[in-house]
mmCIF file of C-alpha atoms in Angstrom:
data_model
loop_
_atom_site.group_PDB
_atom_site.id
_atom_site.type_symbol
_atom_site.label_atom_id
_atom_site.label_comp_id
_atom_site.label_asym_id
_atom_site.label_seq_id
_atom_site.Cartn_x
_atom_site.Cartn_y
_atom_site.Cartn_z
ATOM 1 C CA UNK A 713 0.000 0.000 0.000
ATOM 2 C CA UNK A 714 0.968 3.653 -0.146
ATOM 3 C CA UNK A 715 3.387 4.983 2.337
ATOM 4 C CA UNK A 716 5.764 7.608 3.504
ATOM 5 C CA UNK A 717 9.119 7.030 4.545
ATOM 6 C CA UNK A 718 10.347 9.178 6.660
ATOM 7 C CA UNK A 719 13.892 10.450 7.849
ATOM 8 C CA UNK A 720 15.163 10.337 10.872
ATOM 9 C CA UNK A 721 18.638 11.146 13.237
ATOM 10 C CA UNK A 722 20.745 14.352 13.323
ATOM 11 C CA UNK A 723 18.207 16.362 10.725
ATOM 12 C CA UNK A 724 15.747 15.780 8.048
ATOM 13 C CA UNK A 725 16.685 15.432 4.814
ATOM 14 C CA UNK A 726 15.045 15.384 1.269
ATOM 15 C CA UNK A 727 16.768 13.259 -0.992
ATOM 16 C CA UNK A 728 17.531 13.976 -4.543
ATOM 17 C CA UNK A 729 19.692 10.522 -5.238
ATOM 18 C CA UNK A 730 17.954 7.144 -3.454
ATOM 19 C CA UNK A 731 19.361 3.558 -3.798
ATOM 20 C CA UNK A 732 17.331 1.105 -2.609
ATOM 21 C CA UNK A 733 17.724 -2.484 -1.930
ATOM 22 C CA UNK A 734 15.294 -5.441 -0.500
ATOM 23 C CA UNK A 735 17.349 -6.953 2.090
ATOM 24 C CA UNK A 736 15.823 -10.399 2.920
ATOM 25 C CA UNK A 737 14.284 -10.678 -0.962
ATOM 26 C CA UNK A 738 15.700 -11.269 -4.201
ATOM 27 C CA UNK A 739 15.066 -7.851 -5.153
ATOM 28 C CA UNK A 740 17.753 -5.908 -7.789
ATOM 29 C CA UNK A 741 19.311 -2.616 -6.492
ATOM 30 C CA UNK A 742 16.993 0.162 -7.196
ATOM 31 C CA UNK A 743 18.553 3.888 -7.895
ATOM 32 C CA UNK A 744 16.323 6.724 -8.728
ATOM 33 C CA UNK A 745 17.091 10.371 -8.853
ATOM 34 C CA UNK A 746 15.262 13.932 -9.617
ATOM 35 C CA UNK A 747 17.471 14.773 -12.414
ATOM 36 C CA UNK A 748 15.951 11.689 -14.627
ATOM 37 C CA UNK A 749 12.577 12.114 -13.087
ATOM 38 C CA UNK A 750 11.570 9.514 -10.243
ATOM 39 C CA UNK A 751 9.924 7.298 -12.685
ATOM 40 C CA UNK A 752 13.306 6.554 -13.706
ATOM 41 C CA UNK A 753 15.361 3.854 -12.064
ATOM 42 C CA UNK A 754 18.647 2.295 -13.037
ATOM 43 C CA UNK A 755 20.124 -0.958 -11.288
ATOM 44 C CA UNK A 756 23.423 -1.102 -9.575
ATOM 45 C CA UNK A 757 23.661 -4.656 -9.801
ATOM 46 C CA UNK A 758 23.131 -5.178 -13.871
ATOM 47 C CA UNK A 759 23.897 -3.359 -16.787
ATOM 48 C CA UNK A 760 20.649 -3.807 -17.776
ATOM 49 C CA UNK A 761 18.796 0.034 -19.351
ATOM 50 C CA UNK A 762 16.633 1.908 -17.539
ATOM 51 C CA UNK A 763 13.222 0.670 -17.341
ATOM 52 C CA UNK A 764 9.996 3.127 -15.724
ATOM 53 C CA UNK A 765 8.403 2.416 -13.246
ATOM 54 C CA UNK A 766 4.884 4.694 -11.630
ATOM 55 C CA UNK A 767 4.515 3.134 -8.463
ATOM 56 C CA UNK A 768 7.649 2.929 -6.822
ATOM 57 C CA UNK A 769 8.972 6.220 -5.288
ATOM 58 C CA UNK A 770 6.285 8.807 -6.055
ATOM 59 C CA UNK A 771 7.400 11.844 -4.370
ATOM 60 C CA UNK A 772 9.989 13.275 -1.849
ATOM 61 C CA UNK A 773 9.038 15.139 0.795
ATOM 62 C CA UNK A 774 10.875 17.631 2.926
ATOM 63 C CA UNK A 775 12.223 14.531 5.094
ATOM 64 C CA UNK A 776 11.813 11.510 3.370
ATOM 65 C CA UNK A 777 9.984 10.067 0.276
ATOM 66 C CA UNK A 778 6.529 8.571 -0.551
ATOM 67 C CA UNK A 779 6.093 5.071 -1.928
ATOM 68 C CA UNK A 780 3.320 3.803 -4.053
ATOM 69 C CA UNK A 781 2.845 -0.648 -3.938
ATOM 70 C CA UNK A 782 5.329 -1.453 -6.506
ATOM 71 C CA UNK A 783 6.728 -4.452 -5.413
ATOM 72 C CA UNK A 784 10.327 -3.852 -6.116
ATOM 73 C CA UNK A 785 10.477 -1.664 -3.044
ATOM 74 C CA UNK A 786 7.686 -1.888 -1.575
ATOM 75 C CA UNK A 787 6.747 -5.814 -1.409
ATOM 76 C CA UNK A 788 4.769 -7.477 1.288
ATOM 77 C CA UNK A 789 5.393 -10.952 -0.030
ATOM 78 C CA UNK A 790 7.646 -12.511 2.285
ATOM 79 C CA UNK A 791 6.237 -15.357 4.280
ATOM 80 C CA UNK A 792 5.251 -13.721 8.050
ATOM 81 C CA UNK A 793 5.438 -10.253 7.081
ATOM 82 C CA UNK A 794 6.857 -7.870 4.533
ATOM 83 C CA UNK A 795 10.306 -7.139 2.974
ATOM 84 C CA UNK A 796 12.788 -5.477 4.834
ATOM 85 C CA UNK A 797 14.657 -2.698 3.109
ATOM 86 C CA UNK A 798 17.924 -0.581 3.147
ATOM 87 C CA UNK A 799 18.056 2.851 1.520
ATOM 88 C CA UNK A 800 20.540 5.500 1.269
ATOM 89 C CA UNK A 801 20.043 8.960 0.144
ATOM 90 C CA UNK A 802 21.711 11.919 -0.556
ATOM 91 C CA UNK A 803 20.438 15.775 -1.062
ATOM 92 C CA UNK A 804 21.795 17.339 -4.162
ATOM 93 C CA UNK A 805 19.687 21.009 -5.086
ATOM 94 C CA UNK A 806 15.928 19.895 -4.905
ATOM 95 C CA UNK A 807 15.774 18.922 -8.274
ATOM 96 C CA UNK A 808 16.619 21.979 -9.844
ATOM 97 C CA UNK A 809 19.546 21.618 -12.393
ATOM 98 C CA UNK A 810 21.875 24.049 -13.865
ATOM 99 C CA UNK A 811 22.657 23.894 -17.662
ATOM 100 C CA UNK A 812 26.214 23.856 -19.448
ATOM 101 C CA UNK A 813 26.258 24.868 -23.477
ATOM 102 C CA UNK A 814 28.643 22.926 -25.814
ATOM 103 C CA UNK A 815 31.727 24.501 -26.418
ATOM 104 C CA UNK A 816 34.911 23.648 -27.904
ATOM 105 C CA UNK A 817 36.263 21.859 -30.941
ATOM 106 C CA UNK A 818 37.911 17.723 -31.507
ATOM 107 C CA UNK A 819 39.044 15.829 -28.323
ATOM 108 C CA UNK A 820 38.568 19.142 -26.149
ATOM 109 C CA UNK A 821 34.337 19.304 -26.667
ATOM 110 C CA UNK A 822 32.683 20.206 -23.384
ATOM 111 C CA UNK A 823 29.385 18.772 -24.330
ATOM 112 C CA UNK A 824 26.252 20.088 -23.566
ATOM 113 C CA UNK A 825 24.799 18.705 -19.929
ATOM 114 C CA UNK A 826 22.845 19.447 -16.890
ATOM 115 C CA UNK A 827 24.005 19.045 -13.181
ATOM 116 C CA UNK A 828 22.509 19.579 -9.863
ATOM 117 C CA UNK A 829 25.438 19.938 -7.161
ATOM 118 C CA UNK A 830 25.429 20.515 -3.371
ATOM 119 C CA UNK A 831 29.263 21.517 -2.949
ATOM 120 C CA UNK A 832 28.431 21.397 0.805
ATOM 121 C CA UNK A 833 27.870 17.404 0.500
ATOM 122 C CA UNK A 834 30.411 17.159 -2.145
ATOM 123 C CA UNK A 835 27.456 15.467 -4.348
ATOM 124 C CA UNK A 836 26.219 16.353 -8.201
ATOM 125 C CA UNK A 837 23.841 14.120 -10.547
ATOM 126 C CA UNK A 838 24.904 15.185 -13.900
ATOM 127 C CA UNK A 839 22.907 13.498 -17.245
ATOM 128 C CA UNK A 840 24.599 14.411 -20.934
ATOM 129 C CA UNK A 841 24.283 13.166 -24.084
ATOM 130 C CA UNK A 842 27.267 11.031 -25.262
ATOM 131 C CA UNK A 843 28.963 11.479 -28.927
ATOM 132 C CA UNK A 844 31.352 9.054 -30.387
ATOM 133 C CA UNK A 845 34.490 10.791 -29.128
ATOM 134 C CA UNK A 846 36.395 11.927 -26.250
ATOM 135 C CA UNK A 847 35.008 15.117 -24.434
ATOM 136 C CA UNK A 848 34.941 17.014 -21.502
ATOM 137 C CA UNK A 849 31.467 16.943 -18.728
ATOM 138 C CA UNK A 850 30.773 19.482 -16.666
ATOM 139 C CA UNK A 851 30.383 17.920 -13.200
ATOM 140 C CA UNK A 852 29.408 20.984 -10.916
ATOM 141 C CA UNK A 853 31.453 19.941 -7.303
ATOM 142 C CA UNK A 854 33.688 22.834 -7.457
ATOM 143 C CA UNK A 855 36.349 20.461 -6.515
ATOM 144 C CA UNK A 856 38.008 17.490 -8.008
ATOM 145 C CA UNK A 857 35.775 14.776 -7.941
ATOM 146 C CA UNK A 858 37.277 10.935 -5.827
ATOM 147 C CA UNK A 859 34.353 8.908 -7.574
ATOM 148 C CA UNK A 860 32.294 9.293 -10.773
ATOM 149 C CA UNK A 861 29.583 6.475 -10.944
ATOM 150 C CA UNK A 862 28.520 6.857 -14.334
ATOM 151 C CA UNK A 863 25.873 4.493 -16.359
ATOM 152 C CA UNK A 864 24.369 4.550 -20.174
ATOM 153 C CA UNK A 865 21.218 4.938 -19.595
ATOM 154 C CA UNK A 866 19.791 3.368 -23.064
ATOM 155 C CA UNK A 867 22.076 0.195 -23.325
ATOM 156 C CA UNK A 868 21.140 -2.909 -22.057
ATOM 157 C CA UNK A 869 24.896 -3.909 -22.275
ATOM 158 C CA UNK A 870 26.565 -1.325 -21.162
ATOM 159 C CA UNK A 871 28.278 -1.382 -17.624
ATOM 160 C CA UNK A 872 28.300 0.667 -14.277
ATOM 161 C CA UNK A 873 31.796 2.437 -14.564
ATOM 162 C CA UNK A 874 33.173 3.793 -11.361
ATOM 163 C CA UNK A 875 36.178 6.233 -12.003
ATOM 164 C CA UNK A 876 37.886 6.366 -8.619
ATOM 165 C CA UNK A 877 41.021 8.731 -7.245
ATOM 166 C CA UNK A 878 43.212 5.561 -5.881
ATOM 167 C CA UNK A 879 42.985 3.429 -8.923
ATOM 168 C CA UNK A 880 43.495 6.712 -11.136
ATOM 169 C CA UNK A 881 42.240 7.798 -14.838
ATOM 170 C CA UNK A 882 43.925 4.694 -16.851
ATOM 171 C CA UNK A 883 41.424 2.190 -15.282
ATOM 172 C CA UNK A 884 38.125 2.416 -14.058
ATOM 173 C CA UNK A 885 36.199 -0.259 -11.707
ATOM 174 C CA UNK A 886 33.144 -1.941 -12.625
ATOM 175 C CA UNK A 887 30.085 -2.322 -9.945
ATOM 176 C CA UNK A 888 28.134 -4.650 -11.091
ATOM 177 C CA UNK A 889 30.540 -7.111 -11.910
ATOM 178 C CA UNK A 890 33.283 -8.912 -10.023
ATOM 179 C CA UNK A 891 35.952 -7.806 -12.418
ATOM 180 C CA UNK A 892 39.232 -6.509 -11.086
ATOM 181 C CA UNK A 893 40.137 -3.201 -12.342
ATOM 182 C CA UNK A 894 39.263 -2.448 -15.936
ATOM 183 C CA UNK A 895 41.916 -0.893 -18.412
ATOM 184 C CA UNK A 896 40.213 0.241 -21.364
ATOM 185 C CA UNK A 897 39.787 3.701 -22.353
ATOM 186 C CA UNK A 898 36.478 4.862 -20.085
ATOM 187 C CA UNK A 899 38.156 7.931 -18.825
ATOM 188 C CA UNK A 900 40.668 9.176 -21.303
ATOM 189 C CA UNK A 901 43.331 8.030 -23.789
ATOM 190 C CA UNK A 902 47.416 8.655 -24.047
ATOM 191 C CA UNK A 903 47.259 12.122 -25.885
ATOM 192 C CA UNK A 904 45.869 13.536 -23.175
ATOM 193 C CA UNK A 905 47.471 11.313 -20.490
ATOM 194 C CA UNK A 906 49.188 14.367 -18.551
ATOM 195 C CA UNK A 907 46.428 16.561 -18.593
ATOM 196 C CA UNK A 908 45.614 15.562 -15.139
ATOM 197 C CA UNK A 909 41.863 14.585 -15.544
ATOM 198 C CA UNK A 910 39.624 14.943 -13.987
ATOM 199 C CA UNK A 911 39.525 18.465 -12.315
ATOM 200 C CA UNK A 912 36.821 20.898 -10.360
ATOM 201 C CA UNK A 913 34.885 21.478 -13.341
ATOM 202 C CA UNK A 914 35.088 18.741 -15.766
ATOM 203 C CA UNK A 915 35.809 14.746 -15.962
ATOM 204 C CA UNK A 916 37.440 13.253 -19.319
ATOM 205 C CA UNK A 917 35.330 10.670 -21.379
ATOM 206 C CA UNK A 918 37.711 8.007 -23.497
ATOM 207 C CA UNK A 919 36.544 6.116 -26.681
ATOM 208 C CA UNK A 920 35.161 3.296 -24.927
ATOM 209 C CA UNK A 921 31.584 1.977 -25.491
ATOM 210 C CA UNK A 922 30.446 2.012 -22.152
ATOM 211 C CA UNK A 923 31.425 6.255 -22.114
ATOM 212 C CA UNK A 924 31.645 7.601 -24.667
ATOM 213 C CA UNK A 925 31.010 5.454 -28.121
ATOM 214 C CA UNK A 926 27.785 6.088 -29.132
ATOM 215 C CA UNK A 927 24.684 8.689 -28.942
ATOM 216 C CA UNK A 928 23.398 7.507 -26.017
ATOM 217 C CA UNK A 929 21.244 9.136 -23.158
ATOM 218 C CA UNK A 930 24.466 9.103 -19.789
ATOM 219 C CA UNK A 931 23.704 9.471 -16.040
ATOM 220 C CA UNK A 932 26.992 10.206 -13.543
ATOM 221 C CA UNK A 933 27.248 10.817 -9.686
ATOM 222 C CA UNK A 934 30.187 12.299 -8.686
ATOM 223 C CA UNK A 935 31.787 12.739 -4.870
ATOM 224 C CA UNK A 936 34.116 15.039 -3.825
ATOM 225 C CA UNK A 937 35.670 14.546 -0.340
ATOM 226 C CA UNK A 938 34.475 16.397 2.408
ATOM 227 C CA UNK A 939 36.222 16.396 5.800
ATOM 228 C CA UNK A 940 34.685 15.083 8.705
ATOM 229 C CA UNK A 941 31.931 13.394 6.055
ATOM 230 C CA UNK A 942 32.986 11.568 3.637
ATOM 231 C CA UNK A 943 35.981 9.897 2.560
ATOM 232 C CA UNK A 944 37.687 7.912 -0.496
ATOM 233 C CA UNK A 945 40.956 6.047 -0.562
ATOM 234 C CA UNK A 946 42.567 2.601 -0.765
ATOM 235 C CA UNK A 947 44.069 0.012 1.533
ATOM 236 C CA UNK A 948 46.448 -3.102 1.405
ATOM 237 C CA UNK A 949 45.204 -5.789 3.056
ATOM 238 C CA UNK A 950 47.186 -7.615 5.915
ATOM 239 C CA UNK A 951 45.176 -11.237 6.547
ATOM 240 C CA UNK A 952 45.633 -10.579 10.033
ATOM 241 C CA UNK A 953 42.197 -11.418 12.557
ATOM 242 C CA UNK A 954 42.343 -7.472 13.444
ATOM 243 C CA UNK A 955 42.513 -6.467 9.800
ATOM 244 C CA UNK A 956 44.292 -3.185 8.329
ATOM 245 C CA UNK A 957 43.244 -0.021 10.069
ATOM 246 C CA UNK A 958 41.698 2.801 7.588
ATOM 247 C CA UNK A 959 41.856 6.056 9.274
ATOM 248 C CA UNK A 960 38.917 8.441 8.416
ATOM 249 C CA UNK A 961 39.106 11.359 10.877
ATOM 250 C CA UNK A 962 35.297 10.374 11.739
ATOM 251 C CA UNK A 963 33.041 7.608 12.280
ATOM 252 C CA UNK A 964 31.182 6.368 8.893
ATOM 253 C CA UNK A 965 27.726 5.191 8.518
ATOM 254 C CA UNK A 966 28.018 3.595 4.653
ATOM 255 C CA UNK A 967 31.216 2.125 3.849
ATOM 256 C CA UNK A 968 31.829 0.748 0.157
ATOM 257 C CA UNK A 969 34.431 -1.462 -0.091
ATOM 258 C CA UNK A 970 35.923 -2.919 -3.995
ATOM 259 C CA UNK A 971 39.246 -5.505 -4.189
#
């Protein structure tokens, strides 16, 4: 049935970015934002395109979200009771997006796109059009960007390609696969190697299918670092029982972790 979710701990939030996934159910990851429209929903877990669907998420409100009785995250079929569920959301600007005209000329296009950023978060959803090329996207942070979580939006083959700041530019990691550490060209190829990509306003697209080889509708989130929030790095493991020690400077509440 209809419900409202609702927010609560240090202060209420209204998301703009929710990932949802049953927890006790064979339910895919569920990702919806208000840059595509919340109709819209991608899944972390496949590379499949992204399909519509009305009675899922069918509003936000000023802390939480309403949910209609589609069963993807909202089922009550589970023997005894209903699903349980995990989300996590983040705020970006309430929906409202900012524009950026195509400029440039060859390998240094800025293509046209729209982002919605909260630099206070260190958070943007930015959607574009791909061309077959390289080019520049405008990402919004106002600061380098640690992780890009980009996804083609129209291909049904087409993988979840995570730029992040330890494994650098020349590879990329893939999340819905359990591939080690990808190097094809997703982020940028050798002429423009040292141009240190990406930077506070723009990330580099390479050649590659997934990015940037086609016409294709393209959805990214992109995470800047922000101290005493959020944090992105790398670790060697030691197979010791106490494990390595990562030090954050705080105490996280979602921690991602790739080999």
């Amino acid at each position: 049935a209809a419900r409202t979710i609702t927010n609560d701990g240090n202060s209420d939030l209204e998301p703009d970015f929710i990932w949802n996934k049953g927890r006790d159910h064979a339910h895919y990851h569920y990702l919806t934002d208000t840059s595509r429209g919340l109709t819209k929903y991608m899944f972390s877990n496949t590379n499949d395109d992204e399909e519509t669907f009305t009675a899922y998420v069918t509003n936000t409100t000023s802390d939480g979200f309403t949910l209609g009785n589609g069963q993807g995250m909202n089922d009550n079929t589970n023997v005894g009771g209903g699903v349980d569920y995990v989300t996590w959301q983040w705020k970006a600007n309430g929906g409202t997006t900012t524009s950026v005209s195509a400029s440039g000329s060859g390998i240094t296009d800025i293509l046209a796109s729209t982002h919605q950023a909260n630099t206070t978060a260190g958070f943007s959803i930015v959607s574009w059009t791909s061309v077959d090329s390289e080019a520049f996207v405008s990402h919004g942070l106002g600061a380098i960007p640690h992780v890009v979580l980009m996804k083609d939006r129209e291909s049904g083959s087409a993988n979840w390609i995570m730029y992040h700041v330890s494994v650098g530019s020349a590879h990329a990691l893939l999340l819905n696969t359990t591939s080690a550490q990808d190097g094809s060209s997703f982020f940028r190829d050798s002429d423009l190697a040292t141009t240190g990509i990406p930077t506070s306003s723009i990330f580099k697209l390479g050649t590659q299918d997934h990015t940037g080889g086609h016409t294709n509708d393209m959805i990214a989130y992109c995470f800047t670092p922000i101290q005493g929030y959020s944090k992105f790095g790398s670790y060697t493991g030691n197979g010791n029982a106490d494990g390595a020690f990562i030090y954050l400077g705080f105490k996280p509440a979602f921690v991602i972790i790739k080999s």
